[in-house]
PDB file of C-alpha atoms in Angstrom:
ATOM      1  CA  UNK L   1      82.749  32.830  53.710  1.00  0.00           C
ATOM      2  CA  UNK L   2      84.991  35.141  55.327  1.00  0.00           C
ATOM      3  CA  UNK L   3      86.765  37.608  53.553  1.00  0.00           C
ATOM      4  CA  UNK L   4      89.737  39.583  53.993  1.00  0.00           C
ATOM      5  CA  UNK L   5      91.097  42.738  52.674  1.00  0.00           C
ATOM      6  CA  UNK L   6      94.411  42.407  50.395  1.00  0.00           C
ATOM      7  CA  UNK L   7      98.087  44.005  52.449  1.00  0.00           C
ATOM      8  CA  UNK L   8      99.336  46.795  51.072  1.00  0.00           C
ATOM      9  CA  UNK L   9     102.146  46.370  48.330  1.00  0.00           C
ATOM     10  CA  UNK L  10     105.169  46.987  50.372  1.00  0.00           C
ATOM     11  CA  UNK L  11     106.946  50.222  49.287  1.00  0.00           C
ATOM     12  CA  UNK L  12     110.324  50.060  47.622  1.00  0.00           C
ATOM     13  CA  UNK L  13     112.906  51.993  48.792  1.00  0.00           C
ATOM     14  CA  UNK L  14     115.303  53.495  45.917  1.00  0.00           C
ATOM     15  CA  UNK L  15     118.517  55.658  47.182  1.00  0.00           C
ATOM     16  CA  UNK L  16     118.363  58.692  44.264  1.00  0.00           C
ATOM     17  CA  UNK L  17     120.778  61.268  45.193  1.00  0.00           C
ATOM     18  CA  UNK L  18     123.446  62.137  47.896  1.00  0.00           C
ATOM     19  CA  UNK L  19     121.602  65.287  49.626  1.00  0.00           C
ATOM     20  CA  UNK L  20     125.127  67.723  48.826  1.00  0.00           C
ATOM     21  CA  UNK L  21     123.319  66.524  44.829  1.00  0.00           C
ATOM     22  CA  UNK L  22     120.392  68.665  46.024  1.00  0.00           C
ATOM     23  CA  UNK L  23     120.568  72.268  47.148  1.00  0.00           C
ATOM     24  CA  UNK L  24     117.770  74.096  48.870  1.00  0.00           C
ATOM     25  CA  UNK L  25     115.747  75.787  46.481  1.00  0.00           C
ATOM     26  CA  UNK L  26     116.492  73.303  43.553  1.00  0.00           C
ATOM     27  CA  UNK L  27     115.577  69.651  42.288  1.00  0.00           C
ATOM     28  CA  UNK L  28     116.971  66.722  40.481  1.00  0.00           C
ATOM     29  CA  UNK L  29     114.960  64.481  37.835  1.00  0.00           C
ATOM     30  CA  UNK L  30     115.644  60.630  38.210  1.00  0.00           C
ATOM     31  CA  UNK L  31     114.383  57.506  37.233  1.00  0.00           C
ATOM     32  CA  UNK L  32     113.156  55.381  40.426  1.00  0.00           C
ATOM     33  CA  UNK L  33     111.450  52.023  39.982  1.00  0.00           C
ATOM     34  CA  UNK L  34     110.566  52.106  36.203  1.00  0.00           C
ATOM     35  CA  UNK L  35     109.214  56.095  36.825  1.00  0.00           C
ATOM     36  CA  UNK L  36     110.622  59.897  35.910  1.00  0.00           C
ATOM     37  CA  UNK L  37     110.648  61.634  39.259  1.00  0.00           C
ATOM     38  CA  UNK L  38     111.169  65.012  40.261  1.00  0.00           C
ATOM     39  CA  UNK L  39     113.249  65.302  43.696  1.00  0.00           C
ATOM     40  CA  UNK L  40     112.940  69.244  45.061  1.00  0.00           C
ATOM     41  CA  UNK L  41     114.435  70.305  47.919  1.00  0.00           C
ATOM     42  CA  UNK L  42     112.355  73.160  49.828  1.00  0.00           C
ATOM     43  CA  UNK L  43     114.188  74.761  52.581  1.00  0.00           C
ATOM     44  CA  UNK L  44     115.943  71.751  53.565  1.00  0.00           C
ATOM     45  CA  UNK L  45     112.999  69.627  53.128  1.00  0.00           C
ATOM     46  CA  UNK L  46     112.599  66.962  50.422  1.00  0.00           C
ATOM     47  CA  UNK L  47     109.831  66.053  48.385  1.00  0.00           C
ATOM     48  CA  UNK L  48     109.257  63.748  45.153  1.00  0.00           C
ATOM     49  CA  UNK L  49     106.602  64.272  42.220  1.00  0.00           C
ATOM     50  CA  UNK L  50     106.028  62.357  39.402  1.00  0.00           C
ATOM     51  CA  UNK L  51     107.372  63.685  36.068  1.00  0.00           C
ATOM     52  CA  UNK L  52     104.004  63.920  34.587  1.00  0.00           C
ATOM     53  CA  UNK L  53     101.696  66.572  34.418  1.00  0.00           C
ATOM     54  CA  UNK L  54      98.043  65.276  34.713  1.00  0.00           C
ATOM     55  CA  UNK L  55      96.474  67.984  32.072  1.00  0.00           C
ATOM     56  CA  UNK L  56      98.533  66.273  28.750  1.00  0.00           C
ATOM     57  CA  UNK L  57     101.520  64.069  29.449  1.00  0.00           C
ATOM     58  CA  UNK L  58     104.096  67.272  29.622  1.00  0.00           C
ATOM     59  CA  UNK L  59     107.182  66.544  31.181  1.00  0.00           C
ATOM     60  CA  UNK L  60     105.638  68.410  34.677  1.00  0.00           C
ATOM     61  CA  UNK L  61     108.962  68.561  36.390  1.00  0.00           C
ATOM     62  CA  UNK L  62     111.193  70.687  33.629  1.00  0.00           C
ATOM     63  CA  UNK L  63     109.028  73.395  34.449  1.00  0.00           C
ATOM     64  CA  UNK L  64     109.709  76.670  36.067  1.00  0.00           C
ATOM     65  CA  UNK L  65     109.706  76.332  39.856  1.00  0.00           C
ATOM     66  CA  UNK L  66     108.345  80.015  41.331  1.00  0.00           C
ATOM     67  CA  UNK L  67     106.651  81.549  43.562  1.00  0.00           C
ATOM     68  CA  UNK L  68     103.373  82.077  44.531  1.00  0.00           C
ATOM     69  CA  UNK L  69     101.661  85.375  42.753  1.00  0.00           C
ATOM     70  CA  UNK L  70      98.696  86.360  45.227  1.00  0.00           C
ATOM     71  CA  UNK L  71      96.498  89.630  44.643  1.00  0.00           C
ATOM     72  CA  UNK L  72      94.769  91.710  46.956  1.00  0.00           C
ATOM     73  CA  UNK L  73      93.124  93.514  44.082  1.00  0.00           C
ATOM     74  CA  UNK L  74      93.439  95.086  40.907  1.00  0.00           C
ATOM     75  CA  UNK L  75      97.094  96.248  40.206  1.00  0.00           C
ATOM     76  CA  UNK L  76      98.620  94.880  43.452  1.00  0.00           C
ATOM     77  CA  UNK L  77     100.067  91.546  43.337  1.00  0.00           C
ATOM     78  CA  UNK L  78     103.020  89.951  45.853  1.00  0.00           C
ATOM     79  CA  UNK L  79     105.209  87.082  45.772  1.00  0.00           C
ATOM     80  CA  UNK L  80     104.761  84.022  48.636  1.00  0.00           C
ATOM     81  CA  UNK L  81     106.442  80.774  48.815  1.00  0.00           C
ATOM     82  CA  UNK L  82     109.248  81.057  46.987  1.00  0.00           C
ATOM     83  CA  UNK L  83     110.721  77.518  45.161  1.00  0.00           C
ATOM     84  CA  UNK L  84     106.983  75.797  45.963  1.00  0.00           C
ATOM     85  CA  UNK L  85     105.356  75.820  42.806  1.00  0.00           C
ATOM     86  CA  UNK L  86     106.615  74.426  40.067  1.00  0.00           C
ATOM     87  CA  UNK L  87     104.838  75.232  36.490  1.00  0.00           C
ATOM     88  CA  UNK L  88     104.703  72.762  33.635  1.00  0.00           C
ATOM     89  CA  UNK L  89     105.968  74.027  30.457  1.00  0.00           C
ATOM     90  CA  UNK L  90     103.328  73.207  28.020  1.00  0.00           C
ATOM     91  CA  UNK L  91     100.332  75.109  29.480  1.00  0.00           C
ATOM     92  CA  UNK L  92     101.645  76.840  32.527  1.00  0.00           C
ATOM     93  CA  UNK L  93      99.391  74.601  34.637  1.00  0.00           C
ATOM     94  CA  UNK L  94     100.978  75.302  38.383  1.00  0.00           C
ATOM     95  CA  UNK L  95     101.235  72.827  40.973  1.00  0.00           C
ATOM     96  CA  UNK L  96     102.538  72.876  44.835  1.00  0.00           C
ATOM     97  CA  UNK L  97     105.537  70.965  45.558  1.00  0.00           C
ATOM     98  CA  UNK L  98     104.654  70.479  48.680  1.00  0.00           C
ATOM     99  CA  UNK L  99     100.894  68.496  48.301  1.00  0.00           C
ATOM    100  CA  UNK L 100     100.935  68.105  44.528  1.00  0.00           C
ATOM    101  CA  UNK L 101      98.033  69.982  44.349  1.00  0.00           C
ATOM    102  CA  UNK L 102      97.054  72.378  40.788  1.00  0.00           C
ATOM    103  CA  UNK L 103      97.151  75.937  42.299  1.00  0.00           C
ATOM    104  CA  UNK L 104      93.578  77.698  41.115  1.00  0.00           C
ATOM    105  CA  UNK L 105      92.336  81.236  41.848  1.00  0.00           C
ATOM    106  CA  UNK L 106      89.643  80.220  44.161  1.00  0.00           C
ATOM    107  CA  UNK L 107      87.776  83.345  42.544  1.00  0.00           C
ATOM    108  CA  UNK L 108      87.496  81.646  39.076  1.00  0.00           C
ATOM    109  CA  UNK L 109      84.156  79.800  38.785  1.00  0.00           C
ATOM    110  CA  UNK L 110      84.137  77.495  36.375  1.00  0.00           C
ATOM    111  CA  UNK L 111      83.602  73.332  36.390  1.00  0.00           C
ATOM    112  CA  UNK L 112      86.811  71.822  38.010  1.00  0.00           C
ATOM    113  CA  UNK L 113      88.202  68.816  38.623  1.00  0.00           C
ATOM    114  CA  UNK L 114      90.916  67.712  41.751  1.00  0.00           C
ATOM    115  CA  UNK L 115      94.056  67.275  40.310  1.00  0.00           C
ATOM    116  CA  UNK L 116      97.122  66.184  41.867  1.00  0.00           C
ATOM    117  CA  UNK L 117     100.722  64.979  41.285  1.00  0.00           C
ATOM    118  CA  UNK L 118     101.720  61.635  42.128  1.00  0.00           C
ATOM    119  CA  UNK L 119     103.672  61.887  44.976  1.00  0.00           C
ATOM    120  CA  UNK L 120     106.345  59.472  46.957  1.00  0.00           C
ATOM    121  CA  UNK L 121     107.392  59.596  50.447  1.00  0.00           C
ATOM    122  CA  UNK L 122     111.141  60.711  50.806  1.00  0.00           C
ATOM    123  CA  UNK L 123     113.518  60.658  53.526  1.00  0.00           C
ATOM    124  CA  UNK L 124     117.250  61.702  54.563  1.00  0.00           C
ATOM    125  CA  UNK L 125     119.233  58.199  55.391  1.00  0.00           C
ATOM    126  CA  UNK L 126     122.697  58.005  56.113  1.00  0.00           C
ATOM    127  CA  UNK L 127     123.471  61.421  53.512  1.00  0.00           C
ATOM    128  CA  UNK L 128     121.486  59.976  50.971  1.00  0.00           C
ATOM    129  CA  UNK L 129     117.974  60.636  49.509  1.00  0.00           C
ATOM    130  CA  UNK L 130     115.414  57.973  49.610  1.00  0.00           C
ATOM    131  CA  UNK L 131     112.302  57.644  47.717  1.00  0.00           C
ATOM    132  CA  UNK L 132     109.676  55.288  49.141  1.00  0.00           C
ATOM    133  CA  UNK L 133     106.887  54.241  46.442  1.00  0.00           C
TER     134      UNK L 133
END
């Protein structure tokens, strides 16, 4: 018996805000296909996360967005990548806009997990912002 592997889903395509809505270096929430999604623009760039925060259900997107704190030591500390982070607001857990990714101190031993954001592909059509999921 032959088998064969299952298509897909196709994506659906939901129009969520005219681009002039979103202005570099902020973000929108909306509701897209039954979900609460976070829509940041970075730098001209768009990108989509899912409202939820992986560690306890927090609302992930009315976090802080910030930047990057890197150290090169004790007592010296910089800012990088402004607007790519955003923080949720229950525990401060930090994620990357960008890759959905949790942001950890590769320094810190200590048993750890991959987390991510649910993410959606967006796009620029015809002024509008499009969320693919």
């Amino acid at each position: 018996m032959k088998q064969t592997a299952a298509a897909a889903p196709e994506k659906h395509k939901y129009a969520v805000a005219k681009v002039s809505e979103i202005a570099p270096g902020s973000h929108k929430l909306v509701e897209a296909g039954g979900r609460s999604i976070g829509v940041y623009n970075v730098g001209g760039q768009f990108y989509a996360l899912r409202n939820i925060c992986p560690h306890q259900g927090a609302e992930l997107c009315k976090g802080l967005t910030k930047p990057l704190v890197v150290s090169s030591g004790p007592g010296h500390f910089a800012y990088e990548r402004e607007g790519e982070i955003v923080r949720c607001p229950w525990h401060q857990w930090e994620f990357d806009i960008k890759t959905g990714c949790m942001i950890v101190d590769p320094a810190t031993r200590t048993m750890s997990y991959e987390v991510t954001v649910e993410m959606f592909g967006v796009s620029v059509e015809e002024g509008s912002v499009i969320v693919r999921m």
